[in-house]
mmCIF file of C-alpha atoms in Angstrom:
data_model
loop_
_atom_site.group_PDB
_atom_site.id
_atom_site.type_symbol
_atom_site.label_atom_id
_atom_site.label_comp_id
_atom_site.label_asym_id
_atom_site.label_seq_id
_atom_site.Cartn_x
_atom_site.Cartn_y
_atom_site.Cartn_z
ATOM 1 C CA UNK A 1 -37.608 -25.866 15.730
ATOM 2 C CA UNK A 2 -35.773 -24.342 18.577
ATOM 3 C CA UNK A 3 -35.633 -27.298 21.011
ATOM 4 C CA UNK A 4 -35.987 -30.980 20.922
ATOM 5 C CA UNK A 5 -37.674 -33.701 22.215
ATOM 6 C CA UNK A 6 -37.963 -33.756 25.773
ATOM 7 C CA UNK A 7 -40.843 -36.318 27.223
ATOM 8 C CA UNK A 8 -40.446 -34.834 30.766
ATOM 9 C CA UNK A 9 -41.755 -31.814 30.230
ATOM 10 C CA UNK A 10 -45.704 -33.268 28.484
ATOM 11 C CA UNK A 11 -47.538 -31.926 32.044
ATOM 12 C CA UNK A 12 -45.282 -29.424 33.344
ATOM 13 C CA UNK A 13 -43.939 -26.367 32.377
ATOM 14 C CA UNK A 14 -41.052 -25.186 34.440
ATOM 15 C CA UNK A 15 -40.281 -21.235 35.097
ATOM 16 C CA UNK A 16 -37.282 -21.627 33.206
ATOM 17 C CA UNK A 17 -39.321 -23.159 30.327
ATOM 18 C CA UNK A 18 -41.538 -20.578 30.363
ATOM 19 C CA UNK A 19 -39.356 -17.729 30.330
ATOM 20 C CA UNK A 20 -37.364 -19.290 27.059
ATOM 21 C CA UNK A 21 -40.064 -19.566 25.260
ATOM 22 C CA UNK A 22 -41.782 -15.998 25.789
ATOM 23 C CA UNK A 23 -38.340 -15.304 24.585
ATOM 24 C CA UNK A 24 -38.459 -16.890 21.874
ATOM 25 C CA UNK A 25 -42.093 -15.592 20.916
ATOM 26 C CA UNK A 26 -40.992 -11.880 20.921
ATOM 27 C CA UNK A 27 -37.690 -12.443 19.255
ATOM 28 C CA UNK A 28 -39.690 -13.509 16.440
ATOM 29 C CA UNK A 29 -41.398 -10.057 16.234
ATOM 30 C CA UNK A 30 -38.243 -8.870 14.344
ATOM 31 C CA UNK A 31 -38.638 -11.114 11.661
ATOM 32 C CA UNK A 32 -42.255 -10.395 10.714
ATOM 33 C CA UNK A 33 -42.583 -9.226 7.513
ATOM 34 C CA UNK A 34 -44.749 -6.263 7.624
ATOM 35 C CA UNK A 35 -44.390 -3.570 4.723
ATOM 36 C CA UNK A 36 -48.170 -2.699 5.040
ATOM 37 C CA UNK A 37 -49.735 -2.429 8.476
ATOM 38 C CA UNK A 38 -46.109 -2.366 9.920
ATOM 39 C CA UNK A 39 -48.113 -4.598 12.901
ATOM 40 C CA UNK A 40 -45.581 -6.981 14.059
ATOM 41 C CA UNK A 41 -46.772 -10.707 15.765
ATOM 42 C CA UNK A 42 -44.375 -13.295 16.681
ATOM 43 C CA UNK A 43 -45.908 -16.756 18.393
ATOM 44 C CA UNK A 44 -43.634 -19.469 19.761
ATOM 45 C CA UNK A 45 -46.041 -23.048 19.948
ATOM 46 C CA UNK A 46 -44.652 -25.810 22.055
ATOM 47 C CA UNK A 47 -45.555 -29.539 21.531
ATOM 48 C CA UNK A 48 -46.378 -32.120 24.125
ATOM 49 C CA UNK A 49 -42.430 -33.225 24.693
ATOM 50 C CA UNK A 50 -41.082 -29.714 24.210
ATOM 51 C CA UNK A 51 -40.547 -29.088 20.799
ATOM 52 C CA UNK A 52 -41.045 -25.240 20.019
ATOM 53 C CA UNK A 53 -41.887 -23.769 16.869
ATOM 54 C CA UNK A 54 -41.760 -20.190 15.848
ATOM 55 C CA UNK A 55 -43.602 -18.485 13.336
ATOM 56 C CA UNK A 56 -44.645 -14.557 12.323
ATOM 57 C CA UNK A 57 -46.576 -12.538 10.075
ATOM 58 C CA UNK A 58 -46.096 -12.018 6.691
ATOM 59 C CA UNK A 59 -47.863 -9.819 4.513
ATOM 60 C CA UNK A 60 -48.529 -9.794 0.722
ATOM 61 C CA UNK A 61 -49.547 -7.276 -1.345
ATOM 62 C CA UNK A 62 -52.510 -9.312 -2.380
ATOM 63 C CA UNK A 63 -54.009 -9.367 1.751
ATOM 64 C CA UNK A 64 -55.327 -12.394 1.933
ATOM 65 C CA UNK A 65 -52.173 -14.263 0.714
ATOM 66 C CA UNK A 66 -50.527 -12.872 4.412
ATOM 67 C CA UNK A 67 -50.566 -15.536 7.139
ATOM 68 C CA UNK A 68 -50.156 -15.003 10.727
ATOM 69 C CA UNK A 69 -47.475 -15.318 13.130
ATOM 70 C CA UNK A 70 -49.791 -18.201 14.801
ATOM 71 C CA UNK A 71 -50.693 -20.316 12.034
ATOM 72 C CA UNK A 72 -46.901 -19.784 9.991
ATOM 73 C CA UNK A 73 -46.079 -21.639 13.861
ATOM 74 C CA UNK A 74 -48.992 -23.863 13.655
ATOM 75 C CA UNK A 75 -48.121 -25.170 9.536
ATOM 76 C CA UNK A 76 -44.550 -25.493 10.648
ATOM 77 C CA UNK A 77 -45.017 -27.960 13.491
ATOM 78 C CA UNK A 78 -47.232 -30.143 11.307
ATOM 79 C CA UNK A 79 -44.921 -29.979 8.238
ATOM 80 C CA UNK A 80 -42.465 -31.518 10.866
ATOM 81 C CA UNK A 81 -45.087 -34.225 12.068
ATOM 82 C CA UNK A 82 -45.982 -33.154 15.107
ATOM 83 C CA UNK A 83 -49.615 -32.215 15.985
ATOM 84 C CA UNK A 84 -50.055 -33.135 19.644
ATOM 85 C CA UNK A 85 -50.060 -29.481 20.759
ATOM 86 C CA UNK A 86 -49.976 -28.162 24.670
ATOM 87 C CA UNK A 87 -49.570 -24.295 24.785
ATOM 88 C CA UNK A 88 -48.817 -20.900 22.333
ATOM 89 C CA UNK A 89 -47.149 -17.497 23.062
ATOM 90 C CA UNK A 90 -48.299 -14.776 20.548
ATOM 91 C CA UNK A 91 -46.095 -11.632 20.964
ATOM 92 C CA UNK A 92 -46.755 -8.061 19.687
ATOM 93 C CA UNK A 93 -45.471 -4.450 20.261
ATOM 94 C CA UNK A 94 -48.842 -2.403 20.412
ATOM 95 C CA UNK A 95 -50.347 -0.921 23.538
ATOM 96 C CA UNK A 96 -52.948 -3.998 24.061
ATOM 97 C CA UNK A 97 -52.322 -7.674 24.210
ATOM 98 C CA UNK A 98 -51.655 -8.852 20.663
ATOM 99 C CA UNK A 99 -55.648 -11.757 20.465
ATOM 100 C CA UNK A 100 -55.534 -13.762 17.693
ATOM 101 C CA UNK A 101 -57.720 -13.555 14.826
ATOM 102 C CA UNK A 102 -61.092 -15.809 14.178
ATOM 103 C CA UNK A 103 -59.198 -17.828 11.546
ATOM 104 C CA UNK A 104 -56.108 -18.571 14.058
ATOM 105 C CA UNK A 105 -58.579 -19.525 16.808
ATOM 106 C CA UNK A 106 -60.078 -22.291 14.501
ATOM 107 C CA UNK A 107 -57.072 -23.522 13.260
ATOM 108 C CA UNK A 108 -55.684 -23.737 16.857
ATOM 109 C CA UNK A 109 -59.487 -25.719 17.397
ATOM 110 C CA UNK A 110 -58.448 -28.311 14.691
ATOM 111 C CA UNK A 111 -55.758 -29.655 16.904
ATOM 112 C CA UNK A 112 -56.171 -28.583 20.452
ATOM 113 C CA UNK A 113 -58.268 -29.256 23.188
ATOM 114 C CA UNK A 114 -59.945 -26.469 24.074
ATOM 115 C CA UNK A 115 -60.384 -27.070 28.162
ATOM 116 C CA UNK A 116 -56.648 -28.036 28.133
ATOM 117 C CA UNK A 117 -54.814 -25.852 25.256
ATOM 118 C CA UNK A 118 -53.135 -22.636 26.803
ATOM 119 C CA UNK A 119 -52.437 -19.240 25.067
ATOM 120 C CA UNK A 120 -50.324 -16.720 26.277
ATOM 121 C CA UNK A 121 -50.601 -13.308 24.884
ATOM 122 C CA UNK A 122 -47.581 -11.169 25.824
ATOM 123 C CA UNK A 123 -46.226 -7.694 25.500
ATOM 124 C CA UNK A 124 -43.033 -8.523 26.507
ATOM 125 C CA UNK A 125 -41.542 -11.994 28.375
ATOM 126 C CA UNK A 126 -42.824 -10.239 31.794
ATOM 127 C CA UNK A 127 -46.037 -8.777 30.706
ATOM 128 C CA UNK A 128 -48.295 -11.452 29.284
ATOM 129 C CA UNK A 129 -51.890 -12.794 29.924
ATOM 130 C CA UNK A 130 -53.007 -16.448 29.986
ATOM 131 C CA UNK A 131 -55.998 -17.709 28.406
ATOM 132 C CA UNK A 132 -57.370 -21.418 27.379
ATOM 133 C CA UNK A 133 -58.621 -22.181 23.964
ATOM 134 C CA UNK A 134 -62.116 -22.290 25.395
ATOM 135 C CA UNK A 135 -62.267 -19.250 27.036
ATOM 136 C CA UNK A 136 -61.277 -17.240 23.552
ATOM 137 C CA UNK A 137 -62.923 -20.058 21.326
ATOM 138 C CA UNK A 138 -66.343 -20.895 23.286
ATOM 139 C CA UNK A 139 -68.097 -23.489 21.886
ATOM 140 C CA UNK A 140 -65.624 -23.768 19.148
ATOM 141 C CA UNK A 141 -66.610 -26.382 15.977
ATOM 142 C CA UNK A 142 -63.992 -29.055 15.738
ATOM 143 C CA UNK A 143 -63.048 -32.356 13.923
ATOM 144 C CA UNK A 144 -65.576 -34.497 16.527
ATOM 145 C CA UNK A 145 -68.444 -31.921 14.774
ATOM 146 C CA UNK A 146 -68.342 -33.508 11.785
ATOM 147 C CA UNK A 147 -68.597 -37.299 12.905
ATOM 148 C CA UNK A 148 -71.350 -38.868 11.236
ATOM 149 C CA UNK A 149 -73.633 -41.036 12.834
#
């Protein structure tokens, strides 16, 4: 993780904040590893009291053993404990905003509120996008789907 515990900062999410953790997102791009598609993705997930964890792709030479940058971030926060989660930065080099895939989107769905959860998609710490779960996941299927009545 690359910060701790910092109750303050649950609501808010200064400038400073921000900036730090964009940072930290595309930093991560140069330790994807990526000896296929040479497509590099970085993400940088921040918990409720500030926690941040990083993650990025890696790629096998069996394909669907890879993971993504967003849920190597995602695995690592809840190997740690922590699942209360409040916002993402996904980082990539191309020419377009670096989406995440169907599988990341559900996976994000399993633990974030959708109206509330935000993702960033950047190109660089000053050239990102913002997005909420819902708007890239509508009417996602979650854990409250499969209550039985």
């Amino acid at each position: 993780s690359v910060s701790g515990p910092d109750k303050s900062r649950k609501k808010g999410w200064s400038p400073k904040t921000r900036e730090q953790v964009k940072n930290v997102a595309v930093c991560m791009l140069d330790r994807a590893y990526i000896p296929y598609s040479r497509f590099r993705v970085g993400a940088a997930r921040e918990c409720a009291y500030g926690t941040v964890f990083t993650g990025c792709n890696g790629e096998n030479a069996s394909y669907p053993a890879g993971i993504c940058a967003e849920r190597n971030a995602i695995s690592h926060a809840v190997a740690e404990g922590h699942r209360d989660f409040v916002r993402i930065v996904i980082a990539g080099r191309g020419e377009n905003f670096c989406v995440p895939c169907g599988i990341c989107r559900q996976v994000m769905r399993e633990f974030c509120a959708p109206d509330d959860f935000k993702i960033y998609l950047a190109k660089s710490p000053e050239d990102y996008r913002e997005f909420t779960l819902e708007q890239i996941l509508p009417m996602g299927f979650g854990p409250e789907n499969l209550e039985v009545k």
